[in-house]
């Protein structure tokens, strides 16, 4: 994989795939499914684009039907649905704000009813606003991080739990920043660390029910979140994404998808409360 990214910005969050140069790769054309998720039903928040779309397409190629929740990016969501259906699987699209507990309750019920059950939940919808100084973070920006990145994971998981049975898998998208910190992302890093605590505690609570709970902690990945969060502050930072990793590049979403397949499938049947670090070689103590 090699990727040259010109400086760029998107002025609205969530960002969209169509404005990214170059376009991201969500699944390697040569990725061969082997039925690891045949007949499974998955719900992915933020599944319209980026890492969530990668998880959705890999799940579909492995035989799962997939429902995705997204905020408002209808074009991206429809493209993801088209790609899921091209794998011969069912796609369900649900638009709305995971900061609302009532929306989360309704969205989970719709997903379960349209899919006919639920086996895999991926909490992945997130926001990230850059602030170089703590005193620049307004109450509203701080609260939005908490509402989407923490409360959203809780509301969706609480609503999903009654539908999950023995063998089910819950996966959270956290971040390298939960382990390494990020001086320009204090609010975001706080939420990503909370997601780790949520994952570890819930894994212990659900182990007896044979429901596994794990996390993926991506390093820098080429998704709409990058130009939409760093772009307005520093378009050059977008061009330099990942150059400070040992591999000296950012990841493509297609390099994350297989980690979600591993954690969703019986391949990881003895793994719970753990984190997969897909980050270009950064060694972190977690
Ligand atoms: P992305 O913009 O493609 O995905 C984020 C998605 O979250 C959006 O598609 C959007 O629909 C959804 N979303 C945002 N606010 C929402 C809300 N209020 N209600 C419902 N949905 C909402 O970007 P991505 O990078 O693929 O982000 C996915 C996850 O990966 C996030 O949790 C992010 O923190 C995490 N992450 C990303 C990177 C990276 O480098 N891209 C690194 C580490 C972690
Ligand atoms: Mg999106």
Short mmCIF file of C-alpha atoms and ligand atoms in Angstrom, two decimals:
data_model
loop_
_atom_site.label_atom_id
_atom_site.label_comp_id
_atom_site.label_asym_id
_atom_site.label_seq_id
_atom_site.Cartn_x
_atom_site.Cartn_y
_atom_site.Cartn_z
CA UNK A 1 0.00 0.00 0.00
CA UNK A 2 1.34 3.43 -0.80
CA UNK A 3 -0.73 6.52 -0.58
CA UNK A 4 -0.04 10.11 -1.61
CA UNK A 5 -2.49 12.51 -0.02
CA UNK A 6 -2.55 16.17 -1.11
CA UNK A 7 -3.37 18.84 1.49
CA UNK A 8 -7.16 19.06 1.80
CA UNK A 9 -10.04 19.96 4.03
CA UNK A 10 -13.74 19.27 4.42
CA UNK A 11 -15.66 22.01 6.16
CA UNK A 12 -18.36 19.82 7.71
CA UNK A 13 -18.31 16.86 10.06
CA UNK A 14 -19.11 14.06 9.36
CA UNK A 15 -16.96 14.21 6.22
CA UNK A 16 -17.89 12.33 3.07
CA UNK A 17 -16.07 9.79 0.90
CA UNK A 18 -16.83 11.62 -2.36
CA UNK A 19 -14.68 14.63 -1.40
CA UNK A 20 -11.56 12.59 -0.53
CA UNK A 21 -8.50 12.72 -2.79
CA UNK A 22 -7.48 9.99 -3.43
CA UNK A 23 -10.52 7.79 -2.75
CA UNK A 24 -10.07 5.31 0.11
CA UNK A 25 -9.94 1.53 -0.38
CA UNK A 26 -12.44 -0.32 1.83
CA UNK A 27 -11.80 -3.93 0.84
CA UNK A 28 -8.95 -5.44 -1.17
CA UNK A 29 -10.30 -6.76 -4.47
CA UNK A 30 -8.40 -9.98 -3.72
CA UNK A 31 -9.89 -10.47 -0.22
CA UNK A 32 -11.48 -13.92 -0.29
CA UNK A 33 -14.36 -14.62 2.06
CA UNK A 34 -14.43 -18.09 3.57
CA UNK A 35 -17.87 -18.13 5.18
CA UNK A 36 -16.59 -17.11 8.61
CA UNK A 37 -19.85 -15.17 9.27
CA UNK A 38 -22.35 -17.17 7.22
CA UNK A 39 -25.90 -16.37 8.29
CA UNK A 40 -24.81 -13.85 10.94
CA UNK A 41 -26.58 -10.50 11.44
CA UNK A 42 -24.44 -7.46 12.16
CA UNK A 43 -25.18 -3.87 13.20
CA UNK A 44 -22.44 -1.27 12.64
CA UNK A 45 -22.72 2.36 13.77
CA UNK A 46 -20.96 4.75 11.40
CA UNK A 47 -21.03 1.94 8.83
CA UNK A 48 -21.60 4.27 5.88
CA UNK A 49 -17.97 5.27 5.43
CA UNK A 50 -14.38 4.81 6.53
CA UNK A 51 -13.55 2.03 8.98
CA UNK A 52 -17.24 1.19 9.51
CA UNK A 53 -17.76 0.67 5.77
CA UNK A 54 -14.66 -1.55 5.70
CA UNK A 55 -16.10 -3.68 8.52
CA UNK A 56 -19.46 -3.82 6.70
CA UNK A 57 -17.97 -4.97 3.38
CA UNK A 58 -15.73 -7.59 5.02
CA UNK A 59 -18.65 -8.92 7.07
CA UNK A 60 -20.79 -9.15 3.92
CA UNK A 61 -18.05 -10.97 2.00
CA UNK A 62 -17.84 -13.41 4.93
CA UNK A 63 -21.57 -14.11 4.63
CA UNK A 64 -23.28 -11.70 7.06
CA UNK A 65 -26.28 -9.42 6.54
CA UNK A 66 -25.48 -5.90 7.74
CA UNK A 67 -27.44 -2.96 9.16
CA UNK A 68 -25.67 0.37 9.38
CA UNK A 69 -26.47 3.47 11.42
CA UNK A 70 -25.13 6.81 10.20
CA UNK A 71 -25.82 10.47 10.93
CA UNK A 72 -26.80 12.05 7.60
CA UNK A 73 -24.43 10.99 4.79
CA UNK A 74 -27.11 9.36 2.62
CA UNK A 75 -24.94 9.06 -0.49
CA UNK A 76 -22.17 7.22 1.38
CA UNK A 77 -24.73 4.97 3.08
CA UNK A 78 -26.39 4.08 -0.21
CA UNK A 79 -23.03 3.22 -1.76
CA UNK A 80 -22.23 0.96 1.20
CA UNK A 81 -25.63 -0.74 0.81
CA UNK A 82 -24.96 -1.24 -2.91
CA UNK A 83 -21.61 -2.87 -2.12
CA UNK A 84 -23.12 -5.14 0.58
CA UNK A 85 -25.85 -6.22 -1.83
CA UNK A 86 -23.22 -6.87 -4.51
CA UNK A 87 -21.85 -9.51 -2.11
CA UNK A 88 -25.29 -11.13 -2.17
CA UNK A 89 -26.17 -10.01 1.36
CA UNK A 90 -28.93 -7.86 2.85
CA UNK A 91 -28.25 -4.21 3.76
CA UNK A 92 -30.36 -2.10 6.15
CA UNK A 93 -29.80 1.68 6.40
CA UNK A 94 -30.81 3.69 9.46
CA UNK A 95 -30.10 7.45 9.68
CA UNK A 96 -30.07 9.34 12.97
CA UNK A 97 -28.09 10.63 15.92
CA UNK A 98 -26.63 8.09 18.37
CA UNK A 99 -26.43 10.86 20.99
CA UNK A 100 -30.18 10.27 21.48
CA UNK A 101 -31.08 7.25 23.60
CA UNK A 102 -34.59 7.06 22.12
CA UNK A 103 -33.16 7.03 18.59
CA UNK A 104 -30.72 4.27 19.61
CA UNK A 105 -33.58 2.17 21.03
CA UNK A 106 -35.62 2.58 17.84
CA UNK A 107 -32.63 1.99 15.56
CA UNK A 108 -31.67 -1.27 17.27
CA UNK A 109 -35.29 -2.51 17.11
CA UNK A 110 -35.44 -1.68 13.38
CA UNK A 111 -32.12 -3.40 12.72
CA UNK A 112 -33.18 -6.53 14.61
CA UNK A 113 -36.56 -6.67 12.94
CA UNK A 114 -35.24 -6.09 9.39
CA UNK A 115 -32.30 -8.47 9.82
CA UNK A 116 -34.24 -11.11 11.77
CA UNK A 117 -31.91 -11.07 14.79
CA UNK A 118 -28.53 -9.79 15.90
CA UNK A 119 -25.20 -11.57 16.44
CA UNK A 120 -22.55 -8.85 15.99
CA UNK A 121 -22.53 -5.24 17.18
CA UNK A 122 -19.84 -2.77 16.13
CA UNK A 123 -19.81 0.54 18.03
CA UNK A 124 -17.88 2.78 15.68
CA UNK A 125 -19.68 6.12 15.10
CA UNK A 126 -17.53 8.94 16.37
CA UNK A 127 -16.65 12.62 16.22
CA UNK A 128 -13.26 14.26 16.56
CA UNK A 129 -12.71 18.01 16.87
CA UNK A 130 -9.17 19.39 17.01
CA UNK A 131 -8.27 22.00 19.69
CA UNK A 132 -4.64 23.00 20.09
CA UNK A 133 -5.30 24.36 23.59
CA UNK A 134 -7.60 23.01 26.30
CA UNK A 135 -9.03 26.47 26.89
CA UNK A 136 -10.28 26.55 23.28
CA UNK A 137 -12.65 23.62 23.91
CA UNK A 138 -16.16 24.98 24.41
CA UNK A 139 -18.73 23.27 26.63
CA UNK A 140 -20.64 22.31 23.48
CA UNK A 141 -17.64 20.70 21.74
CA UNK A 142 -16.63 18.82 24.90
CA UNK A 143 -20.21 17.62 25.42
CA UNK A 144 -20.61 16.51 21.78
CA UNK A 145 -17.58 14.22 22.13
CA UNK A 146 -19.12 12.68 25.26
CA UNK A 147 -22.62 12.41 23.77
CA UNK A 148 -21.57 10.65 20.57
CA UNK A 149 -18.41 8.73 21.46
CA UNK A 150 -19.35 7.54 24.95
CA UNK A 151 -23.11 7.84 25.38
CA UNK A 152 -23.72 6.55 21.85
CA UNK A 153 -21.73 3.35 22.55
CA UNK A 154 -23.68 2.87 25.80
CA UNK A 155 -27.16 3.56 24.38
CA UNK A 156 -26.69 1.27 21.38
CA UNK A 157 -25.16 -1.55 23.42
CA UNK A 158 -27.83 -1.36 26.13
CA UNK A 159 -30.58 -1.56 23.51
CA UNK A 160 -28.84 -4.42 21.66
CA UNK A 161 -28.11 -6.59 24.68
CA UNK A 162 -31.52 -8.21 24.99
CA UNK A 163 -31.19 -9.45 21.41
CA UNK A 164 -27.68 -10.91 21.75
CA UNK A 165 -27.28 -14.59 22.59
CA UNK A 166 -24.44 -16.93 23.49
CA UNK A 167 -21.73 -16.64 20.81
CA UNK A 168 -22.44 -12.98 20.05
CA UNK A 169 -19.65 -10.44 19.67
CA UNK A 170 -19.49 -6.74 20.54
CA UNK A 171 -16.64 -4.70 19.05
CA UNK A 172 -15.75 -1.08 19.83
CA UNK A 173 -13.63 1.14 17.63
CA UNK A 174 -11.34 2.95 20.07
CA UNK A 175 -8.07 4.62 18.97
CA UNK A 176 -4.30 4.65 19.37
CA UNK A 177 -4.96 7.96 21.12
CA UNK A 178 -6.49 6.12 24.08
CA UNK A 179 -3.03 4.62 24.69
CA UNK A 180 -0.60 7.22 23.35
CA UNK A 181 -2.59 10.41 24.02
CA UNK A 182 -2.79 13.28 21.55
CA UNK A 183 -2.02 16.82 22.60
CA UNK A 184 -4.46 18.35 20.11
CA UNK A 185 -7.30 15.91 20.83
CA UNK A 186 -7.84 16.00 24.60
CA UNK A 187 -11.64 15.69 24.45
CA UNK A 188 -11.49 12.95 21.80
CA UNK A 189 -8.75 11.05 23.64
CA UNK A 190 -10.83 11.18 26.84
CA UNK A 191 -13.73 9.50 25.07
CA UNK A 192 -11.58 6.88 23.37
CA UNK A 193 -10.12 5.92 26.77
CA UNK A 194 -13.64 5.69 28.21
CA UNK A 195 -14.54 3.30 25.41
CA UNK A 196 -11.65 1.09 26.53
CA UNK A 197 -12.97 1.06 30.11
CA UNK A 198 -16.46 0.26 28.78
CA UNK A 199 -15.05 -2.61 26.71
CA UNK A 200 -13.05 -4.16 29.56
CA UNK A 201 -15.79 -3.91 32.19
CA UNK A 202 -18.52 -5.17 29.87
CA UNK A 203 -16.33 -8.08 28.76
CA UNK A 204 -16.16 -9.22 32.39
CA UNK A 205 -19.90 -8.75 32.89
CA UNK A 206 -20.86 -10.70 29.74
CA UNK A 207 -18.26 -13.48 29.83
CA UNK A 208 -20.68 -15.72 31.75
CA UNK A 209 -23.28 -15.23 29.01
CA UNK A 210 -20.66 -16.23 26.40
CA UNK A 211 -20.88 -12.82 24.73
CA UNK A 212 -17.42 -11.48 23.88
CA UNK A 213 -16.51 -7.77 24.00
CA UNK A 214 -13.34 -6.46 22.37
CA UNK A 215 -11.90 -3.32 20.81
CA UNK A 216 -9.88 -2.27 17.79
CA UNK A 217 -7.49 0.65 18.34
CA UNK A 218 -6.65 2.01 14.88
CA UNK A 219 -3.70 4.26 14.20
CA UNK A 220 -4.05 6.91 11.47
CA UNK A 221 -6.43 5.67 8.75
CA UNK A 222 -7.48 7.37 5.51
CA UNK A 223 -11.16 8.14 6.19
CA UNK A 224 -13.46 11.19 5.87
CA UNK A 225 -12.87 11.93 9.57
CA UNK A 226 -9.33 13.10 8.75
CA UNK A 227 -9.99 15.93 6.26
CA UNK A 228 -13.13 16.88 8.21
CA UNK A 229 -11.32 17.19 11.57
CA UNK A 230 -7.69 18.13 10.82
CA UNK A 231 -8.41 19.83 7.47
CA UNK A 232 -10.04 23.00 8.81
CA UNK A 233 -7.13 23.46 11.28
CA UNK A 234 -4.21 22.41 9.06
CA UNK A 235 -4.70 20.91 5.56
CA UNK A 236 -0.97 19.96 5.54
CA UNK A 237 -1.56 17.69 8.55
CA UNK A 238 -3.96 15.69 6.38
CA UNK A 239 -1.22 15.28 3.74
CA UNK A 240 1.22 14.13 6.45
CA UNK A 241 -1.19 11.65 8.02
CA UNK A 242 0.68 8.62 9.36
CA UNK A 243 4.14 9.72 8.25
CA UNK A 244 5.25 9.59 11.90
CA UNK A 245 4.43 5.87 12.24
CA UNK A 246 7.14 3.18 11.83
CA UNK A 247 5.61 2.30 8.45
CA UNK A 248 5.71 6.01 7.54
CA UNK A 249 2.21 6.00 6.09
CA UNK A 250 -1.41 5.93 7.14
CA UNK A 251 -3.56 2.84 6.82
CA UNK A 252 -6.36 2.23 4.35
CA UNK A 253 -9.74 1.13 5.74
CA UNK A 254 -9.23 -2.23 3.98
CA UNK A 255 -6.35 -2.88 6.39
CA UNK A 256 -8.75 -2.62 9.34
CA UNK A 257 -11.64 -4.76 8.07
CA UNK A 258 -9.99 -8.16 8.72
CA UNK A 259 -9.45 -7.26 12.40
CA UNK A 260 -13.22 -6.85 12.77
CA UNK A 261 -13.81 -10.19 11.02
CA UNK A 262 -11.43 -11.87 13.47
CA UNK A 263 -13.16 -10.39 16.53
CA UNK A 264 -16.66 -11.03 15.12
CA UNK A 265 -16.05 -14.66 14.19
CA UNK A 266 -15.40 -17.86 16.13
CA UNK A 267 -11.71 -17.49 15.19
CA UNK A 268 -11.48 -15.35 18.35
CA UNK A 269 -13.67 -17.60 20.54
CA UNK A 270 -11.18 -17.43 23.48
CA UNK A 271 -10.61 -13.67 23.19
CA UNK A 272 -12.56 -11.12 25.25
CA UNK A 273 -11.76 -7.80 26.92
CA UNK A 274 -8.84 -7.33 24.52
CA UNK A 275 -7.67 -4.74 22.01
CA UNK A 276 -6.24 -5.22 18.54
CA UNK A 277 -3.73 -2.52 17.63
CA UNK A 278 -3.80 -1.91 13.89
CA UNK A 279 -1.51 1.08 13.69
CA UNK A 280 1.45 0.78 11.34
CA UNK A 281 3.82 -0.49 13.99
CA UNK A 282 3.48 1.92 16.90
CA UNK A 283 4.34 0.00 20.06
CA UNK A 284 2.15 1.02 22.97
CA UNK A 285 1.73 -0.37 26.43
CA UNK A 286 -1.78 -1.73 26.31
P1 LIG B 1 -15.91 8.30 9.30
O1 LIG B 1 -16.25 9.73 9.26
O2 LIG B 1 -15.95 7.55 8.03
O3 LIG B 1 -16.88 7.52 10.29
C1 LIG B 1 -17.46 8.09 11.42
C2 LIG B 1 -18.96 7.86 11.27
O4 LIG B 1 -19.61 8.20 12.48
C3 LIG B 1 -19.60 8.71 10.20
O5 LIG B 1 -19.77 7.96 9.04
C4 LIG B 1 -20.91 9.19 10.78
O6 LIG B 1 -22.04 8.80 10.05
C5 LIG B 1 -20.93 8.55 12.14
N1 LIG B 1 -21.42 9.49 13.12
C6 LIG B 1 -20.78 10.60 13.59
N2 LIG B 1 -21.57 11.23 14.47
C7 LIG B 1 -22.71 10.49 14.57
C8 LIG B 1 -23.90 10.64 15.32
N3 LIG B 1 -24.07 11.65 16.16
N4 LIG B 1 -24.86 9.69 15.15
C9 LIG B 1 -24.70 8.66 14.30
N5 LIG B 1 -23.58 8.48 13.58
C10 LIG B 1 -22.61 9.39 13.71
O7 LIG B 1 -14.49 8.16 10.01
P2 LIG B 1 -13.70 6.89 10.60
O8 LIG B 1 -12.32 7.36 10.75
O9 LIG B 1 -13.97 5.66 9.84
O10 LIG B 1 -14.29 6.77 12.06
C11 LIG B 1 -14.82 5.56 12.60
C12 LIG B 1 -14.30 5.37 14.00
O11 LIG B 1 -12.89 5.15 13.94
C13 LIG B 1 -14.50 6.54 14.95
O12 LIG B 1 -14.94 6.04 16.20
C14 LIG B 1 -13.11 7.12 15.08
O13 LIG B 1 -12.92 7.76 16.32
C15 LIG B 1 -12.27 5.87 14.97
N6 LIG B 1 -10.86 6.06 14.64
C16 LIG B 1 -10.51 6.57 13.43
C17 LIG B 1 -9.17 6.72 13.13
C18 LIG B 1 -8.70 7.26 11.81
O14 LIG B 1 -7.50 7.51 11.68
N7 LIG B 1 -9.54 7.46 10.83
C19 LIG B 1 -8.19 6.35 14.06
C20 LIG B 1 -8.59 5.83 15.29
C21 LIG B 1 -9.93 5.68 15.56
MG1 LIG B 2 -19.67 8.82 7.09
#
